[in-house]
Amino acid sequence: MRQVQTLGLLGTGVIGGGWAARALHFGIDVIAADVKPEMEEWIRGAVANAEGALARLTFAPLPPKGKLSFTSDLAAMARQADLIQENIPEQLELKQRVLAQVSRHAPPDVVIASSTSGLMPSDLQRDMVAPERLLVAHPFNPVYLLPLVELVGGRQTTEAALAAAERFYTYIGMHPLRVRREVPGHLTDRLQEALWREILHMVNEDVATTGELDDSIVYGPGLRWAGMGTNLIYHLAGGETGMRHMLRQFGPCLKWPWTKLEAPELSEALIDKMVAGTQAQAAGRSIRELERLRDDYLVAIQQVLREYNIGAGATLRALEERLYASSAAAAGAPLAAAVGAAAERPRGPLRLLETRVRPEWIDFHGHMTDFRYLQVFGDATDALFRFVGVDDAYRRTGRSLYTVETRVTHKAEARAQEPLYVMTAVLEVDDKRVRLQHALHRGRDAALVASAEQLYLHVRTDEGRAAPLDGAVRARLAELQAATR
Ligand SMILES: NC(=O)c1ccc[n+]([C@@H]2O[C@H](COP(=O)([O-])OP(=O)(O)OC[C@H]3O[C@@H](n4cnc5c(N)ncnc54)[C@H](O)[C@@H]3O)[C@@H](O)[C@H]2O)c1
């Protein structure tokens, strides 16, 4: 199966727009196809709307953003895409027809994935050419912030297609969850629907309003669910004997039962109560306003969970680790040359980081804002330190380099989308200290935008005091000092 550089989207509504925003952010080009030409404006707006929250999710060095194009010619999209994500309305016959049509134009090594919320992949692949590359990749709204994607194969789906899809979704920062066998509604929507059915019953019987039922989640179980699911939470609730005690204590209630499996009849009266209830909860706020609020807390929650390396925070941490590692790898060649054979050694500062001024880095003057300079210089330092051996494994030994002094001098402005690069030299290395000099240049005219001198102290993090550098790390730094001064 192919390496994905271009994602093709079939259907560009709410979910197609979310896929576009996520893929573009992580450097994948997107060809969006929809039968309605007016959806081009919608998808561009959806991508722009997502940008603010996505930009705050991580400060790790990102590849250049992907490019978005739009077409209403589904076959043209299918011929150019490396992976196709289908997001058209949830109707089996429509999906079967369109997937079959698209599969005639997409080369057989192109994975075709459906965002379907509950249809079975075996049904979807029925009339396709090369049906073995069809799978379900079910995301969650907003696709650009929620990492979960359920991967489900049908009777004809190959392991190669599932593995290729898994690689791609991981690359764009997601958590692929393999579903062992196809069932209607996959995993999450079965669980969500069970909860929703109970909500409908309780609203129907005037047990509670929609707002009260949402409060019953938001103030309690909802907080727990971000880090631990129902099963692990119940294991904790059972005390020392865990799940066994929990089942003994609450098992009988499952037979009473507290809940009703069949959904109530969706009468006009029930629909009115649901609509009036949620409108009261929205309290005059528009969908856009509520979406912004939701996006802001989804970013903040994932950043907190990252500290605990749990759930979506573990996904974010793994993604950042990869982004830092690939930025360091890009800087690896010049660094390796600098400590390589004497005859080929470059002399002087090394070009360690290529980046671009992202729109969200701009201040009210239209220039790159102060703290982003520290971020860019920090990314260059990170690449250099990783090369000499100060990486996660080194830090786990209780040693690291802490910044003790930074002096930045600003010389010229950098505007939005301006290409930039950083030249770095090792000025000084001794037993416990490393001094670096970075120069940030504009790509278009090589003008010096800013320079920074930074002093780092080697510490034992567990003891909180300065300590001598590891011998091998120091030797590497000394070689770089000789080469880059
Ligand atoms: N909305 C959600 O929360 C959510 C979450 C996960 C998965 N899904 C699934 O994603 C899919 C899309 O849902 P949505 O909410 O984005 O729907 P939507 O109605 O917002 O978008 C569907 C888009 O498909 C386009 N379309 C219709 N027929 C087409 C065709 N023949 N060829 C190309 N485009 C066509 C429409 O013009 C529209 O732009 C569904 O299968 C749904 O079950 C939805």
Coordinates of C-alpha atoms and ligand atoms in Angstrom, one line a residue:
M1 CA 0.0 0.0 0.0
R2 CA 1.1 3.5 -0.7
Q3 CA 2.8 6.1 1.5
V4 CA 0.2 8.9 1.8
Q5 CA 1.2 12.3 0.6
T6 CA -2.2 13.3 -0.8
L7 CA -5.5 12.5 1.0
G8 CA -8.6 12.4 -1.2
L9 CA -11.9 13.3 0.5
L10 CA -15.2 12.1 -0.8
G11 CA -17.9 14.4 0.7
T12 CA -16.8 17.6 2.4
G13 CA -19.4 18.2 5.1
V14 CA -18.8 18.3 8.8
I15 CA -16.6 15.2 8.8
G16 CA -14.8 15.8 5.5
G17 CA -14.0 19.4 6.7
G18 CA -12.5 17.9 10.0
W19 CA -10.4 15.4 8.1
A20 CA -9.1 18.2 5.8
A21 CA -8.1 20.4 8.7
R22 CA -6.2 17.6 10.5
A23 CA -4.4 16.3 7.5
L24 CA -3.3 19.7 6.2
H25 CA -2.0 20.6 9.7
F26 CA 0.3 17.6 9.7
G27 CA 1.7 18.3 6.2
I28 CA -0.6 16.2 4.0
D29 CA -2.0 17.6 0.8
V30 CA -5.8 17.3 0.4
I31 CA -8.0 17.0 -2.7
A32 CA -11.5 17.5 -1.5
A33 CA -14.4 16.2 -3.8
D34 CA -18.1 16.9 -3.3
V35 CA -21.0 16.8 -5.7
K36 CA -21.9 20.3 -4.6
P37 CA -19.4 22.9 -5.9
E38 CA -20.5 25.4 -3.2
M39 CA -18.9 23.1 -0.7
E40 CA -15.5 24.5 -1.7
E41 CA -16.2 27.7 0.2
W42 CA -17.6 25.7 3.2
I43 CA -14.5 23.4 3.5
R44 CA -12.1 26.3 3.2
G45 CA -14.1 28.0 6.0
A46 CA -14.1 24.8 8.1
V47 CA -10.3 24.5 7.8
A48 CA -9.7 28.2 8.7
N49 CA -12.1 27.7 11.7
A50 CA -10.1 24.7 13.0
E51 CA -6.7 26.4 12.7
G52 CA -6.9 28.4 15.9
A53 CA -7.4 25.4 18.2
L54 CA -5.1 23.1 16.2
A55 CA -2.3 25.6 16.3
R56 CA -2.4 25.6 20.1
L57 CA -2.4 21.8 20.5
T58 CA 1.3 21.4 20.2
F59 CA 4.4 23.7 19.8
A60 CA 6.5 20.8 18.4
P61 CA 8.1 21.6 15.0
L62 CA 5.5 20.7 12.3
P63 CA 6.2 20.0 8.6
P64 CA 5.1 22.6 6.2
K65 CA 1.3 22.7 6.0
G66 CA -0.4 20.7 3.2
K67 CA -2.2 22.3 0.2
L68 CA -5.9 22.1 -0.2
S69 CA -7.6 21.8 -3.6
F70 CA -11.3 21.2 -4.4
T71 CA -13.0 19.4 -7.3
S72 CA -16.6 18.2 -8.1
D73 CA -15.1 15.5 -10.3
L74 CA -14.9 12.5 -8.1
A75 CA -12.9 10.4 -10.6
A76 CA -10.2 13.1 -10.9
M77 CA -9.8 13.1 -7.1
A78 CA -9.7 9.3 -7.1
R79 CA -6.9 9.2 -9.7
Q80 CA -4.7 11.5 -7.7
A81 CA -5.2 10.5 -4.0
D82 CA -2.9 8.1 -2.1
L83 CA -5.7 7.3 0.4
I84 CA -9.4 8.1 0.0
Q85 CA -11.6 9.0 3.0
E86 CA -15.3 8.7 2.2
N87 CA -17.6 11.0 4.2
I88 CA -20.9 11.2 2.3
P89 CA -24.3 10.8 4.0
E90 CA -25.0 7.7 6.1
Q91 CA -27.1 5.7 3.5
L92 CA -26.0 2.2 2.6
E93 CA -27.1 2.2 -1.1
L94 CA -25.6 5.7 -1.8
K95 CA -22.3 4.7 -0.2
Q96 CA -22.2 1.4 -2.0
R97 CA -22.8 3.1 -5.4
V98 CA -20.3 5.9 -4.9
L99 CA -17.6 3.7 -3.4
A100 CA -18.0 1.3 -6.4
Q101 CA -17.7 4.2 -8.8
V102 CA -14.6 5.7 -7.1
S103 CA -12.9 2.3 -6.9
R104 CA -12.9 2.1 -10.7
H105 CA -10.7 5.2 -10.9
A106 CA -8.4 4.7 -7.8
P107 CA -5.4 2.5 -8.4
P108 CA -5.7 -0.8 -6.4
D109 CA -3.0 0.1 -4.0
V110 CA -5.0 3.1 -2.7
V111 CA -6.8 2.4 0.6
I112 CA -10.4 3.5 0.6
A113 CA -11.7 4.2 4.1
S114 CA -15.3 5.1 5.1
S115 CA -16.1 7.4 8.0
T116 CA -19.5 5.6 8.4
S117 CA -20.8 5.8 12.0
G118 CA -22.4 2.3 11.9
L119 CA -22.5 0.6 8.6
M120 CA -20.5 -2.6 8.1
P121 CA -17.5 -2.7 5.8
S122 CA -18.5 -6.1 4.3
D123 CA -21.7 -4.4 3.0
L124 CA -19.7 -1.3 1.8
Q125 CA -17.1 -3.2 -0.2
R126 CA -19.7 -5.4 -2.0
D127 CA -19.6 -3.8 -5.5
M128 CA -16.1 -2.3 -5.4
V129 CA -13.1 -3.0 -7.7
A130 CA -10.3 -4.3 -5.4
P131 CA -12.6 -4.5 -2.4
E132 CA -9.8 -5.8 -0.2
R133 CA -8.6 -2.1 0.3
L134 CA -11.9 -1.0 1.8
L135 CA -12.1 -0.5 5.5
V136 CA -14.0 1.6 8.0
A137 CA -12.1 4.4 9.7
H138 CA -14.6 6.0 11.9
P139 CA -13.6 9.3 13.4
F140 CA -15.2 11.6 16.0
N141 CA -16.3 15.2 15.7
P142 CA -14.3 17.4 15.8
V143 CA -12.0 15.2 13.7
Y144 CA -9.2 17.7 13.9
L145 CA -9.0 17.5 17.7
L146 CA -10.2 14.1 18.8
P147 CA -7.6 11.4 18.2
L148 CA -9.8 8.3 18.2
V149 CA -10.4 6.5 14.9
E150 CA -12.0 3.1 14.9
L151 CA -10.6 0.8 12.2
V152 CA -12.8 -2.0 11.0
G153 CA -12.1 -4.5 8.3
G154 CA -14.8 -6.4 6.3
R155 CA -14.8 -10.0 5.1
Q156 CA -12.6 -9.1 2.1
T157 CA -10.3 -6.5 3.8
T158 CA -6.6 -7.4 3.9
E159 CA -4.3 -6.9 6.9
A160 CA -2.0 -4.9 4.6
A161 CA -4.8 -2.3 4.0
L162 CA -5.5 -2.1 7.8
A163 CA -1.8 -1.7 8.6
A164 CA -1.3 1.0 6.0
A165 CA -4.4 2.9 7.3
E166 CA -3.1 2.5 10.9
R167 CA 0.3 4.0 9.9
F168 CA -1.4 7.0 8.1
Y169 CA -3.8 7.9 11.0
T170 CA -1.0 7.6 13.5
Y171 CA 1.1 10.0 11.3
I172 CA -1.7 12.6 11.5
G173 CA -1.8 12.4 15.3
M174 CA -4.6 9.9 15.8
H175 CA -5.2 6.9 18.0
P176 CA -6.3 4.0 15.7
L177 CA -8.4 1.5 17.6
R178 CA -8.7 -1.8 15.8
V179 CA -12.1 -3.3 16.1
R180 CA -11.8 -7.1 16.2
R181 CA -14.9 -7.8 14.1
E182 CA -17.5 -5.8 12.4
V183 CA -20.7 -5.1 14.3
P184 CA -23.3 -2.4 13.5
G185 CA -22.3 0.8 15.2
H186 CA -18.7 -0.4 15.8
L187 CA -17.7 0.1 19.5
T188 CA -18.1 3.7 20.5
D189 CA -21.4 4.5 18.8
R190 CA -22.9 1.4 20.4
L191 CA -21.9 2.8 23.8
Q192 CA -23.0 6.3 23.0
E193 CA -26.3 5.1 21.7
A194 CA -27.0 3.1 24.8
L195 CA -26.6 6.3 26.8
W196 CA -28.6 8.3 24.4
R197 CA -31.5 5.8 24.5
E198 CA -31.7 6.2 28.3
I199 CA -31.6 10.0 27.9
L200 CA -34.6 9.9 25.5
H201 CA -36.5 7.7 27.9
M202 CA -35.9 9.9 30.9
V203 CA -36.8 13.1 29.0
N204 CA -39.9 11.3 27.6
E205 CA -41.0 10.3 31.1
D206 CA -40.2 13.8 32.5
V207 CA -37.7 12.3 34.9
A208 CA -35.2 15.0 34.0
T209 CA -34.5 17.8 31.5
T210 CA -31.7 17.5 28.8
G211 CA -29.7 20.0 30.9
E212 CA -30.0 18.0 34.1
L213 CA -29.0 14.8 32.3
D214 CA -26.0 16.5 30.8
D215 CA -25.0 17.8 34.3
S216 CA -25.2 14.2 35.5
I217 CA -22.3 13.4 33.2
V218 CA -20.3 16.7 33.1
Y219 CA -19.9 17.1 36.9
G220 CA -19.1 13.4 37.5
P221 CA -18.4 10.5 35.1
G222 CA -17.4 12.8 32.2
L223 CA -14.4 14.1 34.1
R224 CA -13.2 10.5 34.8
W225 CA -13.8 9.3 31.3
A226 CA -11.1 11.5 29.7
G227 CA -8.4 9.5 31.4
M228 CA -10.0 6.1 32.3
G229 CA -12.9 4.3 30.7
T230 CA -15.9 2.7 32.5
N231 CA -14.2 -0.6 33.1
L232 CA -11.0 0.6 34.8
I233 CA -13.1 3.2 36.8
Y234 CA -15.4 0.4 38.1
H235 CA -12.4 -1.6 39.0
L236 CA -11.3 1.2 41.2
A237 CA -14.8 1.6 42.6
G238 CA -14.7 -2.0 43.8
G239 CA -12.1 -1.2 46.5
E240 CA -9.2 -3.6 47.1
T241 CA -10.8 -6.5 45.3
G242 CA -11.6 -4.3 42.3
M243 CA -13.9 -5.5 39.5
R244 CA -14.8 -8.8 41.3
H245 CA -16.3 -6.9 44.2
M246 CA -17.9 -4.4 42.0
L247 CA -19.7 -7.2 40.0
R248 CA -20.8 -8.9 43.2
Q249 CA -22.2 -5.7 44.7
F250 CA -23.9 -4.2 41.6
G251 CA -24.4 -7.3 39.5
P252 CA -28.0 -7.8 40.8
C253 CA -29.0 -4.3 39.6
L254 CA -28.2 -5.4 36.1
K255 CA -31.0 -7.9 36.3
W256 CA -33.6 -5.5 37.8
P257 CA -32.9 -3.7 35.3
W258 CA -32.3 0.0 35.9
T259 CA -32.2 0.7 32.2
K260 CA -34.3 0.1 29.1
L261 CA -32.8 -1.3 26.0
E262 CA -35.4 -0.3 23.4
A263 CA -35.5 3.3 22.4
P264 CA -38.8 5.1 23.1
E265 CA -41.0 6.2 20.2
L266 CA -39.7 9.5 18.8
S267 CA -43.0 11.3 19.1
E268 CA -43.3 14.9 18.2
A269 CA -43.7 15.7 21.9
L270 CA -40.4 14.0 22.7
I271 CA -38.6 15.7 19.8
D272 CA -40.0 19.1 21.0
K273 CA -38.7 18.5 24.6
M274 CA -35.3 17.5 23.3
V275 CA -35.0 20.6 21.1
A276 CA -36.4 23.0 23.7
G277 CA -34.1 21.5 26.3
T278 CA -30.9 21.8 24.3
Q279 CA -31.9 25.4 23.2
A280 CA -32.2 26.3 26.8
Q281 CA -28.8 24.9 27.5
A282 CA -27.3 26.8 24.6
A283 CA -28.7 30.0 26.2
G284 CA -28.5 32.1 23.1
R285 CA -25.0 31.0 22.1
S286 CA -24.6 30.1 18.4
I287 CA -23.3 26.7 17.3
R288 CA -20.0 28.4 16.2
E289 CA -19.6 30.0 19.7
L290 CA -20.2 26.6 21.4
E291 CA -17.8 24.9 19.0
R292 CA -15.0 27.4 19.9
L293 CA -15.7 26.8 23.6
R294 CA -15.6 23.0 23.0
D295 CA -12.4 23.2 21.0
D296 CA -10.6 25.3 23.6
Y297 CA -11.3 22.9 26.4
L298 CA -10.5 19.9 24.2
V299 CA -7.0 21.3 23.6
A300 CA -6.5 22.2 27.3
I301 CA -7.6 18.7 28.4
Q302 CA -5.3 16.9 26.1
Q303 CA -2.4 19.1 27.3
V304 CA -3.2 18.1 30.9
L305 CA -3.5 14.5 30.0
R306 CA -0.1 14.7 28.2
E307 CA 1.5 15.3 31.6
Y308 CA 0.0 12.1 32.9
N309 CA 0.8 10.2 29.6
I310 CA -2.7 8.8 29.6
G311 CA -5.5 8.5 27.0
A312 CA -5.5 11.2 24.4
G313 CA -2.5 12.9 26.2
A314 CA -0.4 9.8 25.5
T315 CA -1.2 10.1 21.8
L316 CA -0.3 13.8 21.9
R317 CA 3.0 13.0 23.7
A318 CA 3.9 10.2 21.2
L319 CA 3.1 12.6 18.3
E320 CA 5.3 15.3 19.7
E321 CA 8.1 12.9 20.3
R322 CA 8.0 11.9 16.6
L323 CA 7.8 15.6 15.5
Y324 CA 10.9 16.5 17.5
A325 CA 12.7 13.4 16.4
S326 CA 12.0 14.1 12.7
S327 CA 13.1 17.7 13.1
A328 CA 16.3 16.5 14.8
A329 CA 16.8 13.9 12.0
A330 CA 16.6 16.6 9.4
A331 CA 19.3 18.5 11.2
G332 CA 21.3 15.2 11.6
A333 CA 23.0 15.3 8.3
P334 CA 24.8 18.7 8.7
L335 CA 25.6 17.7 12.3
A336 CA 27.0 14.4 11.3
A337 CA 29.1 16.0 8.6
A338 CA 30.5 18.5 11.1
V339 CA 31.9 15.7 13.3
G340 CA 32.8 13.5 10.3
A341 CA 36.0 13.0 8.4
A342 CA 38.2 16.1 8.6
A343 CA 38.4 16.6 4.9
E344 CA 34.7 16.9 4.4
R345 CA 33.9 18.9 7.5
P346 CA 31.9 22.0 6.9
R347 CA 33.2 25.0 8.9
G348 CA 31.2 27.6 10.7
P349 CA 27.6 27.6 12.0
L350 CA 25.3 24.8 10.8
R351 CA 21.9 25.1 9.2
L352 CA 19.8 23.1 11.7
L353 CA 16.2 24.2 11.3
E354 CA 13.9 25.2 8.4
T355 CA 10.6 26.6 9.3
R356 CA 7.9 29.1 8.2
V357 CA 6.2 31.8 10.1
R358 CA 2.8 30.4 10.8
P359 CA -0.2 32.7 10.7
E360 CA -0.9 32.1 14.4
W361 CA 2.7 33.3 15.3
I362 CA 1.9 36.9 14.3
D363 CA 1.4 39.8 16.7
F364 CA -0.7 42.9 16.2
H365 CA 2.0 44.5 14.1
G366 CA 1.8 41.7 11.6
H367 CA 5.3 40.4 12.7
M368 CA 6.4 37.2 14.4
T369 CA 5.7 37.6 18.1
D370 CA 8.4 37.4 20.8
F371 CA 7.9 34.0 22.4
R372 CA 7.9 32.3 19.0
Y373 CA 11.6 33.3 18.7
L374 CA 12.3 31.3 21.8
Q375 CA 10.3 28.4 20.4
V376 CA 12.3 28.4 17.1
F377 CA 15.7 28.7 18.8
G378 CA 14.6 26.0 21.3
D379 CA 13.8 23.6 18.4
A380 CA 17.3 24.2 16.9
T381 CA 18.8 23.5 20.3
D382 CA 16.7 20.4 20.7
A383 CA 17.9 19.1 17.3
L384 CA 21.5 19.7 18.4
F385 CA 21.2 18.1 21.8
R386 CA 19.5 15.0 20.5
F387 CA 22.3 14.6 18.0
V388 CA 24.9 14.6 20.8
G389 CA 22.9 12.1 22.8
V390 CA 20.7 14.2 25.1
D391 CA 17.4 12.7 24.3
D392 CA 14.5 11.0 26.2
A393 CA 16.6 8.0 27.1
Y394 CA 19.4 10.3 28.5
R395 CA 16.8 12.3 30.5
R396 CA 15.4 9.1 32.0
T397 CA 18.8 8.6 33.6
G398 CA 18.2 11.7 35.7
R399 CA 20.4 14.0 33.7
S400 CA 19.5 16.9 31.5
L401 CA 20.5 20.4 30.2
Y402 CA 18.6 23.4 31.7
T403 CA 18.5 26.8 30.1
V404 CA 20.1 29.4 32.5
E405 CA 20.4 32.4 30.3
T406 CA 19.0 33.6 26.9
R407 CA 19.8 36.8 25.2
V408 CA 17.9 37.6 22.0
T409 CA 18.7 40.5 19.7
H410 CA 16.1 41.5 17.1
K411 CA 17.3 42.9 13.8
A412 CA 14.5 42.6 11.3
E413 CA 10.9 41.6 11.0
A414 CA 9.5 38.3 9.8
R415 CA 6.0 38.3 8.4
A416 CA 3.3 35.5 8.1
Q417 CA 4.3 32.6 5.8
E418 CA 7.9 33.9 5.6
P419 CA 10.4 31.0 5.2
L420 CA 13.0 31.0 8.0
Y421 CA 16.2 29.0 8.8
V422 CA 18.4 28.9 11.9
M423 CA 22.3 28.7 11.8
T424 CA 23.7 27.4 15.0
A425 CA 27.2 27.3 16.5
V426 CA 28.6 25.8 19.7
L427 CA 30.5 28.7 21.3
E428 CA 31.7 27.0 24.5
V429 CA 31.7 23.7 26.3
D430 CA 33.1 22.9 29.7
D431 CA 32.5 20.4 32.5
K432 CA 29.0 21.5 33.2
R433 CA 28.1 24.3 30.7
V434 CA 27.3 24.6 27.1
R435 CA 26.9 28.0 25.3
L436 CA 25.2 28.1 21.9
Q437 CA 24.7 30.9 19.4
H438 CA 21.7 30.8 17.0
A439 CA 21.1 33.2 14.0
L440 CA 17.6 33.3 12.6
H441 CA 17.5 34.2 8.9
R442 CA 14.8 35.0 6.4
G443 CA 14.6 32.5 3.5
R444 CA 13.9 35.1 0.8
D445 CA 16.9 37.4 1.3
A446 CA 19.0 35.7 4.0
A447 CA 18.6 38.8 6.1
L448 CA 19.4 38.2 9.8
V449 CA 16.1 38.5 11.7
A450 CA 17.4 37.8 15.2
S451 CA 20.3 36.2 17.0
A452 CA 20.3 34.4 20.4
E453 CA 23.0 33.4 22.8
Q454 CA 21.9 30.7 25.2
L455 CA 23.7 29.2 28.2
Y456 CA 22.8 25.7 29.3
L457 CA 23.8 24.0 32.6
H458 CA 24.1 20.3 32.9
V459 CA 22.1 19.0 35.9
R460 CA 21.1 16.0 37.8
T461 CA 17.4 16.4 37.7
D462 CA 16.7 14.0 40.5
E463 CA 19.0 15.9 42.9
G464 CA 18.3 19.4 41.5
R465 CA 22.0 20.4 41.2
A466 CA 24.6 21.0 38.5
A467 CA 26.6 17.9 37.6
P468 CA 29.4 17.1 35.0
L469 CA 28.3 16.3 31.5
D470 CA 28.5 12.7 30.3
G471 CA 31.9 12.0 28.7
A472 CA 30.5 11.0 25.3
V473 CA 28.1 13.9 25.2
R474 CA 30.9 16.4 26.1
A475 CA 33.2 14.9 23.4
R476 CA 30.5 15.3 20.7
L477 CA 29.8 18.9 21.8
A478 CA 33.6 19.6 21.7
E479 CA 33.8 18.3 18.1
L480 CA 30.9 20.5 17.2
Q481 CA 32.5 23.4 18.9
A482 CA 35.7 22.9 16.8
A483 CA 33.7 22.6 13.6
T484 CA 31.1 25.4 14.1
R485 CA 33.0 28.2 15.7
Ligands
LIG1 N1 -21.3 14.2 12.1 C1 -20.7 13.4 12.9 O1 -20.6 13.6 14.1 C2 -20.1 12.1 12.4 C3 -19.1 11.5 13.2 C4 -18.4 10.4 12.7 C5 -18.8 9.9 11.4 N2 -19.8 10.5 10.7 C6 -20.1 9.9 9.4 O2 -19.5 10.7 8.4 C7 -20.3 10.7 7.2 C8 -20.6 12.1 6.8 O3 -21.2 12.7 7.8 P1 -21.3 14.3 7.9 O4 -21.9 14.6 9.2 O5 -20.1 15.0 7.5 O6 -22.4 14.6 6.8 P2 -22.7 16.0 6.0 O7 -24.1 15.9 5.6 O8 -22.3 17.2 6.8 O9 -21.8 15.9 4.7 C9 -22.0 15.0 3.6 C10 -21.4 15.6 2.4 O10 -21.4 14.6 1.3 C11 -21.8 15.3 0.1 N3 -22.3 14.3 -0.8 C12 -23.5 13.8 -0.9 N4 -23.6 12.9 -1.9 C13 -22.3 12.8 -2.5 C14 -21.8 12.1 -3.5 N5 -22.5 11.2 -4.2 N6 -20.4 12.3 -3.8 C15 -19.7 13.2 -3.1 N7 -20.2 13.9 -2.1 C16 -21.5 13.8 -1.8 C17 -22.8 16.3 0.5 O11 -22.8 17.4 -0.5 C18 -22.2 16.8 1.8 O12 -21.3 17.9 1.6 C19 -21.5 9.8 7.5 O13 -21.3 8.5 7.1 C20 -21.6 9.9 9.0 O14 -22.2 8.7 9.6 C21 -20.4 11.6 11.2

